[in-house]
Amino acid sequence: MPKKGDIKNSYLVIKSMITKDQEPPNQKYLPEQRLAYIAIAFTLFILVFTGLIKTYKNLLGFDIANWVYFWAAQLHNLGMIFIIILIIAHLAAFIPKINRFLLISMFSGKVDAKYALKRHQLWKEGIKEANKVLKNGKGKNE
């Protein structure tokens, strides 16, 4: 779930990626990840809700007002455009070099210990595990 300050911190993280400055300390999830998750969830809710209205109209014996169907269809179309844009933006997040480490973690569920120490300083459990991994000399995943 989004937290207070996520919009500002998301701006700072993206700015630091572009300018190569030091980014603010982060927790387990980056602020832009939390904002993206809520945007995707809201868009999917709109798509499901309006899709149910559109399906209801096609059921035998049921009728809804044309204006309700019209606006449900418009919102459904708009939601589809938003979900396409969000998917493209989600995939574009791997363009910056620092985010490429996350591509592997999408499939493995693990991140590199050095990456966790560098980018997720406020993630207490992850930092503890990353330090253990590096101390044992394994180095790769936590």
mmCIF file with all atom_site columns, N, CA and C in Angstrom, residues 46-64 68-70 72-73 76:
data_model
loop_
_atom_site.group_PDB
_atom_site.id
_atom_site.type_symbol
_atom_site.label_atom_id
_atom_site.label_alt_id
_atom_site.label_comp_id
_atom_site.label_asym_id
_atom_site.label_entity_id
_atom_site.label_seq_id
_atom_site.pdbx_PDB_ins_code
_atom_site.Cartn_x
_atom_site.Cartn_y
_atom_site.Cartn_z
_atom_site.occupancy
_atom_site.B_iso_or_equiv
_atom_site.pdbx_formal_charge
_atom_site.auth_seq_id
_atom_site.auth_comp_id
_atom_site.auth_asym_id
_atom_site.auth_atom_id
_atom_site.pdbx_PDB_model_num
ATOM 1  N N  . ILE A 1 46 ? -11.784 -1.107  -12.156 1.00 0.00 ? 46 ILE A N  1
ATOM 2  C CA . ILE A 1 46 ? -12.661 -0.445  -13.128 1.00 0.00 ? 46 ILE A CA 1
ATOM 3  C C  . ILE A 1 46 ? -12.992 -1.394  -14.278 1.00 0.00 ? 46 ILE A C  1
ATOM 4  N N  . LEU A 1 47 ? -11.993 -2.115  -14.779 1.00 0.00 ? 47 LEU A N  1
ATOM 5  C CA . LEU A 1 47 ? -12.227 -3.045  -15.891 1.00 0.00 ? 47 LEU A CA 1
ATOM 6  C C  . LEU A 1 47 ? -13.195 -4.168  -15.492 1.00 0.00 ? 47 LEU A C  1
ATOM 7  N N  . VAL A 1 48 ? -13.023 -4.730  -14.316 1.00 0.00 ? 48 VAL A N  1
ATOM 8  C CA . VAL A 1 48 ? -13.908 -5.814  -13.878 1.00 0.00 ? 48 VAL A CA 1
ATOM 9  C C  . VAL A 1 48 ? -15.319 -5.285  -13.646 1.00 0.00 ? 48 VAL A C  1
ATOM 10 N N  . PHE A 1 49 ? -15.450 -4.170  -12.944 1.00 0.00 ? 49 PHE A N  1
ATOM 11 C CA . PHE A 1 49 ? -16.765 -3.599  -12.629 1.00 0.00 ? 49 PHE A CA 1
ATOM 12 C C  . PHE A 1 49 ? -17.529 -3.242  -13.899 1.00 0.00 ? 49 PHE A C  1
ATOM 13 N N  . THR A 1 50 ? -16.889 -2.520  -14.802 1.00 0.00 ? 50 THR A N  1
ATOM 14 C CA . THR A 1 50 ? -17.570 -2.128  -16.041 1.00 0.00 ? 50 THR A CA 1
ATOM 15 C C  . THR A 1 50 ? -17.807 -3.338  -16.946 1.00 0.00 ? 50 THR A C  1
ATOM 16 N N  . GLY A 1 51 ? -16.900 -4.309  -16.908 1.00 0.00 ? 51 GLY A N  1
ATOM 17 C CA . GLY A 1 51 ? -17.099 -5.532  -17.671 1.00 0.00 ? 51 GLY A CA 1
ATOM 18 C C  . GLY A 1 51 ? -18.316 -6.304  -17.186 1.00 0.00 ? 51 GLY A C  1
ATOM 19 N N  . LEU A 1 52 ? -18.541 -6.325  -15.879 1.00 0.00 ? 52 LEU A N  1
ATOM 20 C CA . LEU A 1 52 ? -19.731 -6.977  -15.340 1.00 0.00 ? 52 LEU A CA 1
ATOM 21 C C  . LEU A 1 52 ? -21.006 -6.267  -15.785 1.00 0.00 ? 52 LEU A C  1
ATOM 22 N N  . ILE A 1 53 ? -20.980 -4.954  -15.826 1.00 0.00 ? 53 ILE A N  1
ATOM 23 C CA . ILE A 1 53 ? -22.144 -4.193  -16.307 1.00 0.00 ? 53 ILE A CA 1
ATOM 24 C C  . ILE A 1 53 ? -22.415 -4.523  -17.773 1.00 0.00 ? 53 ILE A C  1
ATOM 25 N N  . LYS A 1 54 ? -21.349 -4.561  -18.563 1.00 0.00 ? 54 LYS A N  1
ATOM 26 C CA . LYS A 1 54 ? -21.518 -4.877  -19.989 1.00 0.00 ? 54 LYS A CA 1
ATOM 27 C C  . LYS A 1 54 ? -22.025 -6.312  -20.167 1.00 0.00 ? 54 LYS A C  1
ATOM 28 N N  . THR A 1 55 ? -21.577 -7.227  -19.341 1.00 0.00 ? 55 THR A N  1
ATOM 29 C CA . THR A 1 55 ? -22.037 -8.615  -19.420 1.00 0.00 ? 55 THR A CA 1
ATOM 30 C C  . THR A 1 55 ? -23.491 -8.726  -18.979 1.00 0.00 ? 55 THR A C  1
ATOM 31 N N  . TYR A 1 56 ? -23.862 -7.993  -17.960 1.00 0.00 ? 56 TYR A N  1
ATOM 32 C CA . TYR A 1 56 ? -25.225 -7.995  -17.437 1.00 0.00 ? 56 TYR A CA 1
ATOM 33 C C  . TYR A 1 56 ? -26.221 -7.626  -18.529 1.00 0.00 ? 56 TYR A C  1
ATOM 34 N N  . LYS A 1 57 ? -25.845 -6.664  -19.355 1.00 0.00 ? 57 LYS A N  1
ATOM 35 C CA . LYS A 1 57 ? -26.731 -6.224  -20.451 1.00 0.00 ? 57 LYS A CA 1
ATOM 36 C C  . LYS A 1 57 ? -26.994 -7.363  -21.431 1.00 0.00 ? 57 LYS A C  1
ATOM 37 N N  . ASN A 1 58 ? -26.038 -8.278  -21.599 1.00 0.00 ? 58 ASN A N  1
ATOM 38 C CA . ASN A 1 58 ? -26.178 -9.355  -22.572 1.00 0.00 ? 58 ASN A CA 1
ATOM 39 C C  . ASN A 1 58 ? -26.897 -10.591 -22.032 1.00 0.00 ? 58 ASN A C  1
ATOM 40 N N  . LEU A 1 59 ? -27.206 -10.601 -20.741 1.00 0.00 ? 59 LEU A N  1
ATOM 41 C CA . LEU A 1 59 ? -27.920 -11.745 -20.184 1.00 0.00 ? 59 LEU A CA 1
ATOM 42 C C  . LEU A 1 59 ? -29.389 -11.700 -20.604 1.00 0.00 ? 59 LEU A C  1
ATOM 43 N N  . LEU A 1 60 ? -29.935 -12.827 -20.906 1.00 0.00 ? 60 LEU A N  1
ATOM 44 C CA . LEU A 1 60 ? -31.308 -12.936 -21.364 1.00 0.00 ? 60 LEU A CA 1
ATOM 45 C C  . LEU A 1 60 ? -32.279 -12.483 -20.275 1.00 0.00 ? 60 LEU A C  1
ATOM 46 N N  . GLY A 1 61 ? -33.171 -11.604 -20.627 1.00 0.00 ? 61 GLY A N  1
ATOM 47 C CA . GLY A 1 61 ? -34.196 -11.155 -19.700 1.00 0.00 ? 61 GLY A CA 1
ATOM 48 C C  . GLY A 1 61 ? -33.819 -9.953  -18.856 1.00 0.00 ? 61 GLY A C  1
ATOM 49 N N  . PHE A 1 62 ? -32.601 -9.450  -19.002 1.00 0.00 ? 62 PHE A N  1
ATOM 50 C CA . PHE A 1 62 ? -32.190 -8.277  -18.230 1.00 0.00 ? 62 PHE A CA 1
ATOM 51 C C  . PHE A 1 62 ? -31.984 -7.100  -19.172 1.00 0.00 ? 62 PHE A C  1
ATOM 52 N N  . ASP A 1 63 ? -32.329 -5.943  -18.682 1.00 0.00 ? 63 ASP A N  1
ATOM 53 C CA . ASP A 1 63 ? -32.128 -4.740  -19.483 1.00 0.00 ? 63 ASP A CA 1
ATOM 54 C C  . ASP A 1 63 ? -31.666 -3.623  -18.554 1.00 0.00 ? 63 ASP A C  1
ATOM 55 N N  . ILE A 1 64 ? -30.733 -2.826  -19.024 1.00 0.00 ? 64 ILE A N  1
ATOM 56 C CA . ILE A 1 64 ? -30.284 -1.666  -18.266 1.00 0.00 ? 64 ILE A CA 1
ATOM 57 C C  . ILE A 1 64 ? -30.433 -0.441  -19.161 1.00 0.00 ? 64 ILE A C  1
ATOM 58 N N  . VAL A 1 68 ? -26.434 4.033   -18.893 1.00 0.00 ? 68 VAL A N  1
ATOM 59 C CA . VAL A 1 68 ? -25.570 3.271   -17.994 1.00 0.00 ? 68 VAL A CA 1
ATOM 60 C C  . VAL A 1 68 ? -24.614 2.410   -18.822 1.00 0.00 ? 68 VAL A C  1
ATOM 61 N N  . TYR A 1 69 ? -25.168 1.743   -19.833 1.00 0.00 ? 69 TYR A N  1
ATOM 62 C CA . TYR A 1 69 ? -24.340 0.903   -20.695 1.00 0.00 ? 69 TYR A CA 1
ATOM 63 C C  . TYR A 1 69 ? -23.307 1.746   -21.448 1.00 0.00 ? 69 TYR A C  1
ATOM 64 N N  . PHE A 1 70 ? -23.728 2.912   -21.933 1.00 0.00 ? 70 PHE A N  1
ATOM 65 C CA . PHE A 1 70 ? -22.820 3.796   -22.659 1.00 0.00 ? 70 PHE A CA 1
ATOM 66 C C  . PHE A 1 70 ? -21.627 4.193   -21.787 1.00 0.00 ? 70 PHE A C  1
ATOM 67 N N  . ALA A 1 72 ? -20.578 2.787   -18.999 1.00 0.00 ? 72 ALA A N  1
ATOM 68 C CA . ALA A 1 72 ? -19.791 1.604   -18.612 1.00 0.00 ? 72 ALA A CA 1
ATOM 69 C C  . ALA A 1 72 ? -18.831 1.239   -19.740 1.00 0.00 ? 72 ALA A C  1
ATOM 70 N N  . ALA A 1 73 ? -19.316 1.309   -20.979 1.00 0.00 ? 73 ALA A N  1
ATOM 71 C CA . ALA A 1 73 ? -18.460 0.995   -22.130 1.00 0.00 ? 73 ALA A CA 1
ATOM 72 C C  . ALA A 1 73 ? -17.339 2.021   -22.266 1.00 0.00 ? 73 ALA A C  1
ATOM 73 N N  . HIS A 1 76 ? -14.854 1.381   -19.542 1.00 0.00 ? 76 HIS A N  1
ATOM 74 C CA . HIS A 1 76 ? -14.161 0.132   -19.843 1.00 0.00 ? 76 HIS A CA 1
ATOM 75 C C  . HIS A 1 76 ? -13.071 0.364   -20.897 1.00 0.00 ? 76 HIS A C  1
#
